[in-house]
Tab-separated table of C-alpha atoms and ligand atoms in Angstrom:
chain	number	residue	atom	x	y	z
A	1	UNK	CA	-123.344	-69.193	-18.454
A	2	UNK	CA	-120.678	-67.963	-16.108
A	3	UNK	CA	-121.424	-70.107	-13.116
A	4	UNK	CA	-121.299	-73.227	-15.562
A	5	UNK	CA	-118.266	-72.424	-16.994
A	6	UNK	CA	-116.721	-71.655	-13.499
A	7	UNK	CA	-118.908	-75.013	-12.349
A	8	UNK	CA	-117.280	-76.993	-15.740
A	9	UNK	CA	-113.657	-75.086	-14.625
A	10	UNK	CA	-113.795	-76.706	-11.399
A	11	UNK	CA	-114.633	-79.895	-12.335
A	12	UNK	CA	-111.660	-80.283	-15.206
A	13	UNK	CA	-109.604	-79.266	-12.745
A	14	UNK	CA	-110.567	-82.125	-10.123
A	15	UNK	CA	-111.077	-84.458	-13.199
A	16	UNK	CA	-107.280	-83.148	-14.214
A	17	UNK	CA	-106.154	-84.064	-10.161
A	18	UNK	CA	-107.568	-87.267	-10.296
A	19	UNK	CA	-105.874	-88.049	-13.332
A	20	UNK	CA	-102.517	-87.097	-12.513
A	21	UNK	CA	-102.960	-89.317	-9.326
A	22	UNK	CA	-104.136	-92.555	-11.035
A	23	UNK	CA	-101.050	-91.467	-13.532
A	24	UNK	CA	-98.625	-91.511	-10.518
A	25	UNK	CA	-100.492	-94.553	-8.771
A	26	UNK	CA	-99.752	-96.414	-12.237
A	27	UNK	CA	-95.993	-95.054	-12.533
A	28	UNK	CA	-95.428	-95.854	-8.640
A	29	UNK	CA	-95.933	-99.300	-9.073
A	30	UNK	CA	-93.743	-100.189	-12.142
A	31	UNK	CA	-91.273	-98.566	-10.315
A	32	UNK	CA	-91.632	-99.988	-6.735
A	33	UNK	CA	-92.540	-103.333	-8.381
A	34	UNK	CA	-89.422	-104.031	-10.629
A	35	UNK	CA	-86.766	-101.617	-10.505
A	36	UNK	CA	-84.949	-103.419	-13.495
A	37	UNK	CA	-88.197	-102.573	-15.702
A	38	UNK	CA	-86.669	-98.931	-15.980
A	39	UNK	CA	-87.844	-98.379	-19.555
A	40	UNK	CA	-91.172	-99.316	-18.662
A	41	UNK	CA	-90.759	-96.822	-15.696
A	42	UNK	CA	-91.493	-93.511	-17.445
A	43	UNK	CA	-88.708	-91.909	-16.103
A	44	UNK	CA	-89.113	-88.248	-15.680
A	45	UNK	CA	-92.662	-88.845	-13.441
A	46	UNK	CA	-91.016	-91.183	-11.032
A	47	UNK	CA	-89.053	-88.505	-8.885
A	48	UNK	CA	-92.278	-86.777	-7.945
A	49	UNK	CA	-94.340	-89.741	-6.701
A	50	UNK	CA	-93.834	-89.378	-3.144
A	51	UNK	CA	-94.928	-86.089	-2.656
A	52	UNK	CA	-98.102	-87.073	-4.960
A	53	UNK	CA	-98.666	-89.924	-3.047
A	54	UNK	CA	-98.908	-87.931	0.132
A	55	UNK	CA	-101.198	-86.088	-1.424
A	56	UNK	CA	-104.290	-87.794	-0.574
A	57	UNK	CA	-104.643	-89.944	-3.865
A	58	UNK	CA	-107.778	-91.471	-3.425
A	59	UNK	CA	-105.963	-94.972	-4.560
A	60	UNK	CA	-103.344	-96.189	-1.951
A	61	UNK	CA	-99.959	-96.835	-2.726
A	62	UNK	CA	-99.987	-100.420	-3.989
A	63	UNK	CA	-98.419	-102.681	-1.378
A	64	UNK	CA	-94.982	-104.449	-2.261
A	65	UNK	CA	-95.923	-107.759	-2.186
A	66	UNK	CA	-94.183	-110.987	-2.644
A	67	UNK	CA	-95.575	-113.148	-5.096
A	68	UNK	CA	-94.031	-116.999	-5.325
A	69	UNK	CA	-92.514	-118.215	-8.905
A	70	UNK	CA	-93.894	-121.153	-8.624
A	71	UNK	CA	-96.662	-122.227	-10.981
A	72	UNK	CA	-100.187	-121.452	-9.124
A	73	UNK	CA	-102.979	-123.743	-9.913
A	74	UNK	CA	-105.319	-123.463	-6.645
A	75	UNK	CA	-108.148	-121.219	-6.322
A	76	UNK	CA	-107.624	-118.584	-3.524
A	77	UNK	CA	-111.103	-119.191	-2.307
A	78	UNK	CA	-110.638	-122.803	-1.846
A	79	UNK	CA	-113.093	-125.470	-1.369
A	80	UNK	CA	-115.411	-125.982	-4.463
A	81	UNK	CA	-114.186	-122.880	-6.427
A	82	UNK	CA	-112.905	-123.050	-9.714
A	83	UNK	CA	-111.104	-120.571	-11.557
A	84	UNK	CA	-112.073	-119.545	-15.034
A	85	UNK	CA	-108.981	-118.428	-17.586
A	86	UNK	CA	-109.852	-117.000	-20.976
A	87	UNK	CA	-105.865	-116.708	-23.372
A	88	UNK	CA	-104.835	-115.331	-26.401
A	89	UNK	CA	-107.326	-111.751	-26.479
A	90	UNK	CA	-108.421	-109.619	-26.293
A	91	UNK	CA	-110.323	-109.841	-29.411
A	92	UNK	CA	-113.273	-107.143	-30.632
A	93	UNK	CA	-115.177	-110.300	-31.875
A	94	UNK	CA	-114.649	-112.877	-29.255
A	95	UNK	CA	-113.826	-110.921	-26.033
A	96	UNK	CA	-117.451	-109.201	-25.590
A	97	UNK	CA	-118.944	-112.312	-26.107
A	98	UNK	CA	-117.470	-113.870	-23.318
A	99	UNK	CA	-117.913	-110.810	-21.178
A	100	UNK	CA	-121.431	-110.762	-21.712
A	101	UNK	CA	-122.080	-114.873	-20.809
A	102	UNK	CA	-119.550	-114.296	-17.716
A	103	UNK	CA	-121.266	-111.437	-16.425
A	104	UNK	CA	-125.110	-112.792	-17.248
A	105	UNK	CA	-123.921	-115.686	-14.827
A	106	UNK	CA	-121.680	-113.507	-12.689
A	107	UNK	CA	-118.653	-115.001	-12.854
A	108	UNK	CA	-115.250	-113.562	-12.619
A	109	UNK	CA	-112.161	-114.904	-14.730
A	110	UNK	CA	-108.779	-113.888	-15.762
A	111	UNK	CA	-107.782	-113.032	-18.985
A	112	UNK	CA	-104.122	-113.417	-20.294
A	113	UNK	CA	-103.639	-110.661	-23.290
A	114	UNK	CA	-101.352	-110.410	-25.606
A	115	UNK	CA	-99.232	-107.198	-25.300
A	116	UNK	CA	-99.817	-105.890	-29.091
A	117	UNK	CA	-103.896	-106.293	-28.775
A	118	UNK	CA	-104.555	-105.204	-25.707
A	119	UNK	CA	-102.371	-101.981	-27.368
A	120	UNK	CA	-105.176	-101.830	-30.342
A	121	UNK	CA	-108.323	-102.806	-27.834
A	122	UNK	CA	-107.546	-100.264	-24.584
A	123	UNK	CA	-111.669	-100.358	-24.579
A	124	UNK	CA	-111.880	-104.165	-24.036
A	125	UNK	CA	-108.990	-104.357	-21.470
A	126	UNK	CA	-110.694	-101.408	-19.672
A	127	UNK	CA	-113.946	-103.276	-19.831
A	128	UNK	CA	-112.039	-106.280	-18.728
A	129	UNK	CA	-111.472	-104.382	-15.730
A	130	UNK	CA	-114.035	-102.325	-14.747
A	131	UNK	CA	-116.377	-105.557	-14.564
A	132	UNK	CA	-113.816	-107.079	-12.042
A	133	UNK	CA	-111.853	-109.949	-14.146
A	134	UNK	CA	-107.907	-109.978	-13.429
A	135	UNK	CA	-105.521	-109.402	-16.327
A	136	UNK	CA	-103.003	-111.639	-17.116
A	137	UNK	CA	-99.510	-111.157	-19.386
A	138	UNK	CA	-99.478	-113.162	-22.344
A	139	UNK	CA	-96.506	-111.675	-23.908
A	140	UNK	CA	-95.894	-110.276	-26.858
A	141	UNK	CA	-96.040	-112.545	-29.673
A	142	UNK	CA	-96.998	-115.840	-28.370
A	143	UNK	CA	-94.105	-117.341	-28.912
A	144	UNK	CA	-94.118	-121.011	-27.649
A	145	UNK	CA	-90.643	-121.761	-27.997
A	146	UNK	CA	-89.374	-118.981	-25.966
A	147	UNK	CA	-88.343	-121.344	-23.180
A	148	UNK	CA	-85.511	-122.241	-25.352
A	149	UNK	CA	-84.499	-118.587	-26.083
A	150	UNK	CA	-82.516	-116.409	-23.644
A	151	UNK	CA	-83.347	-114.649	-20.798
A	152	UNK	CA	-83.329	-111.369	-22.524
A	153	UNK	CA	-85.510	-112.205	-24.939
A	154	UNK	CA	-87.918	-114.138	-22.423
A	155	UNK	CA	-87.617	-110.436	-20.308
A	156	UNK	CA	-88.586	-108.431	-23.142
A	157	UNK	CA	-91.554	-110.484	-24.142
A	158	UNK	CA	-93.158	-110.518	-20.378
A	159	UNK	CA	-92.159	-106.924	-19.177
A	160	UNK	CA	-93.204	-105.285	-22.671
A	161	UNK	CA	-96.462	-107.083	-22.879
A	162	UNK	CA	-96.989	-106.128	-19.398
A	163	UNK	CA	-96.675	-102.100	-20.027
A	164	UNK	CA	-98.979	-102.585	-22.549
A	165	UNK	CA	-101.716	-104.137	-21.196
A	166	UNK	CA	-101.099	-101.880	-18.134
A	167	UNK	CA	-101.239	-98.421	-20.278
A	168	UNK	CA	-104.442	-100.351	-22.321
A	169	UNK	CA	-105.533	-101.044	-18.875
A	170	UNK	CA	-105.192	-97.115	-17.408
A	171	UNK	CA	-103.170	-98.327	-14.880
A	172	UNK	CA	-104.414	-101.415	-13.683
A	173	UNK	CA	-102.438	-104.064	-12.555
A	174	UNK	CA	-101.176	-107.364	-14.515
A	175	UNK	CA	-101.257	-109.667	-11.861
A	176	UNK	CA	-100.742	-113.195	-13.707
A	177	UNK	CA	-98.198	-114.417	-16.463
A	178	UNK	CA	-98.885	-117.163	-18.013
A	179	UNK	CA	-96.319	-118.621	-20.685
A	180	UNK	CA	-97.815	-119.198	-24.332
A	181	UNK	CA	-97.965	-123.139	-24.472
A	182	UNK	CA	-97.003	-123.539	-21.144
A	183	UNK	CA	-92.874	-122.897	-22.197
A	184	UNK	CA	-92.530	-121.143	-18.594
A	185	UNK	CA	-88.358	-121.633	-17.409
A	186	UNK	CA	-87.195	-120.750	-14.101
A	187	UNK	CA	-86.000	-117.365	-15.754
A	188	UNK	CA	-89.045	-115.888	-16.867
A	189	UNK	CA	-90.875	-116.917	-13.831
A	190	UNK	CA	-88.948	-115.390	-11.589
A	191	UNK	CA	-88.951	-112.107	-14.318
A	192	UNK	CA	-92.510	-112.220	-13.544
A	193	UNK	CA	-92.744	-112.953	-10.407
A	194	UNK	CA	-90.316	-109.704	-9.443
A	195	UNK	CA	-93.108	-107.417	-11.671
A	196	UNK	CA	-95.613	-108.333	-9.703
A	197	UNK	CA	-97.001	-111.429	-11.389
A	198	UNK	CA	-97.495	-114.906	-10.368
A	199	UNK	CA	-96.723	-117.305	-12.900
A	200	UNK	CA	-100.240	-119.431	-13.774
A	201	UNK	CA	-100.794	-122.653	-15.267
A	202	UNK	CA	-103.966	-124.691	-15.803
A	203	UNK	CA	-105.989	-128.038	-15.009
A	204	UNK	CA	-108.255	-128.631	-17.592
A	205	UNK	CA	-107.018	-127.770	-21.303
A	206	UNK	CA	-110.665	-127.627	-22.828
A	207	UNK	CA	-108.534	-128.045	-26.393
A	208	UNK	CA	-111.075	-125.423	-27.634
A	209	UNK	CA	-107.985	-124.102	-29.685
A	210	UNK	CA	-108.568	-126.672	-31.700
A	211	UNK	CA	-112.252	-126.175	-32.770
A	212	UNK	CA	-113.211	-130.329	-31.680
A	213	UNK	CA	-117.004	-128.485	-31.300
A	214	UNK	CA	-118.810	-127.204	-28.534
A	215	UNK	CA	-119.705	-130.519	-27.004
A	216	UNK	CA	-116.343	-131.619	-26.755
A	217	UNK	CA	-115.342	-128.872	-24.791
A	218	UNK	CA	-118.207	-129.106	-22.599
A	219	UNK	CA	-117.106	-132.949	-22.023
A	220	UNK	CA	-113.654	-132.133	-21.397
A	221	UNK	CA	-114.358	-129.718	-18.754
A	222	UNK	CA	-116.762	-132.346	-17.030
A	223	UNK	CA	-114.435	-135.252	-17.423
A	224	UNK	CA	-110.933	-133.188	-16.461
A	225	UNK	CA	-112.199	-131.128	-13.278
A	226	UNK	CA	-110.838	-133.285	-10.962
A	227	UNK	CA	-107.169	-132.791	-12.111
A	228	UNK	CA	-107.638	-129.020	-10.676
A	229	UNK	CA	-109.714	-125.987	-10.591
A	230	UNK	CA	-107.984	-123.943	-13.158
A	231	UNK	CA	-109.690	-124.028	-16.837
A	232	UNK	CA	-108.219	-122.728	-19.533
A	233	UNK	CA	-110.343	-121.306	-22.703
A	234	UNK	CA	-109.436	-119.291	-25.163
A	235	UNK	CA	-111.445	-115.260	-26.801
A	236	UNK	CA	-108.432	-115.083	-29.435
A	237	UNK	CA	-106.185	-116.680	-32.226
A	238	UNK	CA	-109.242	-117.458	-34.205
A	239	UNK	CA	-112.504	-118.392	-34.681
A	240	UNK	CA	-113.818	-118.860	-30.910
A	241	UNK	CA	-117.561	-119.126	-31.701
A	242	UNK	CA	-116.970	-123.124	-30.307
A	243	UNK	CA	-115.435	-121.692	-27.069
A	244	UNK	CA	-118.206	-119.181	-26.599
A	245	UNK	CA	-121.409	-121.775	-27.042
A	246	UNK	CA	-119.065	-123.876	-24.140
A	247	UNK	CA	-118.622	-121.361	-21.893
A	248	UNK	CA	-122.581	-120.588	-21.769
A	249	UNK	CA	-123.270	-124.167	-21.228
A	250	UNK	CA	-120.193	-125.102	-18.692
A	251	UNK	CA	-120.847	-122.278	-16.296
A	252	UNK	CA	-124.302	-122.796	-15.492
A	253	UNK	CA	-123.276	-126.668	-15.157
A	254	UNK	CA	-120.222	-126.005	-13.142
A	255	UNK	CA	-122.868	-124.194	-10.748
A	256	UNK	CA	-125.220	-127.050	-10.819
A	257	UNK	CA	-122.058	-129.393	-9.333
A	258	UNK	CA	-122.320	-126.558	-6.523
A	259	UNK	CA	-118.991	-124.916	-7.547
A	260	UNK	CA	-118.275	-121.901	-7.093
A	261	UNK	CA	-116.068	-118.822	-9.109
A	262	UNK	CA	-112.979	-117.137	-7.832
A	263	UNK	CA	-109.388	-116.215	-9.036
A	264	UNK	CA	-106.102	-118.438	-8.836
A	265	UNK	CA	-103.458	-118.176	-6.270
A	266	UNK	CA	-101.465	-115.000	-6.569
A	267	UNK	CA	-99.957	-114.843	-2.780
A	268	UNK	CA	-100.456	-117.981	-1.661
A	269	UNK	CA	-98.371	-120.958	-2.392
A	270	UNK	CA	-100.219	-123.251	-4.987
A	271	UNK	CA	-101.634	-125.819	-2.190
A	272	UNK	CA	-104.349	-128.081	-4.214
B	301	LIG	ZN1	-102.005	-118.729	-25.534
């Protein structure tokens, strides 16, 4: 009983180091990242990164890296890939769903969340995650006339959403923002560009939103993938039983036209 409870000592103690490190990791990049963001910072951590960063966190310091504010489209692979986009989750009943069809075909895809749910579903952003999709900011209420609101507000909506998703997340990063409706400005995408997160539009509006059925979200995808390799669907706002039964029949199609699965352009500029 000793030696386990020494053992079990040890091991919360390494658990506790590895935890403080992914803490710092987390708090080191909303700081480097977007030093106006300071409420999103957590203050009191942020003079102690470097010497925890020296420390041998098994996580490297995330690189400060430029992303573009212009609206990416383009698949970072290239060639035949195609980039699956899943808005408006996550969602308990919708968002497992689609995990399960994109993983039983192996696909990867990025989901835009909405600030407030990926607050109430940390388990579904951290599943998100841990079976390798990219998260996307959303914002916080879907508003879709924010591009006619002011800068502060537009601010708020990105940078809050994105510490929530983030904390859901356990520290991973938010690495797309895409504008509910499409209301981006110049404003907001430079906001998000400066956090970190490259501004993402679409190709192929599968209208799923709308419920039109299954089969006319299937069609749309088939007759709209030559405008671009982005396609947007949706795991949230509703009843998305119509957008799962498309997404099991497009990706095994999409595969069968020899494309292929990768993210958009974070980086990169959007070249088609
Ligand atoms: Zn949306």
């Amino acid at each position: 009983m000793r030696r386990m409870g020494k053992y079990t000592a040890h091991v919360a103690v390494l658990a506790s180091a590895v935890g403080i490190s992914l803490a710092a990791w987390g708090a080191t990049a909303l700081v480097g990242e977007d030093e106006r963001a300071a409420p999103a910072a957590g203050g009191a951590a942020a003079p102690k990164l470097p010497a925890q960063r020296a420390g041998g966190a098994d996580k490297p310091a995330r690189p400060t890296i430029r992303v573009p504010e212009g609206i990416a489209h383009a698949a970072e692979a290239g060639g035949r890939a195609v980039n699956i986009t899943i808005d408006d989750g996550p969602d308990p009943r919708w968002t497992p769903k689609m995990l399960d069809i994109l993983k039983e075909h192996d696909v990867k895809a990025v989901f835009c969340m909405i600030g407030p749910q990926a607050q109430r579903h940390p388990d579904l952003v951290k599943r998100v995650v841990a079976e390798g999709h990219r998260l996307c900011d959303h914002t916080m209420t879907h508003d879709t006339t924010m591009d006619r609101k002011s800068v502060a507000y537009q601010k708020q909506q990105i940078l809050d959403a994105r510490k929530l998703i983030e904390e859901a997340a356990g520290g991973a990063e938010v690495q797309y923002y895409r504008a509910p409706g499409g209301a981006f400005t110049p404003d907001s995408r430079k906001v998000a560009a400066a956090a970190g997160m490259r501004p993402l539009g679409w190709n192929v509006d599968t209208k799923d939103f709308e419920r039109p059925g299954a089969a006319a979200i299937v069609a749309t995808v088939k007759d709209e993938l030559s405008n671009g390799p982005t396609i947007l669907f949706h795991d949230g706002g509703g009843d998305r039983s119509q957008s799962v039964a498309a997404l099991r029949e497009v990706l095994p199609w999409l595969k069968g036209q020899g494309r292929t699965f990768g993210f958009p352009v974070r980086t990169a500029p959007d070249t088609p």
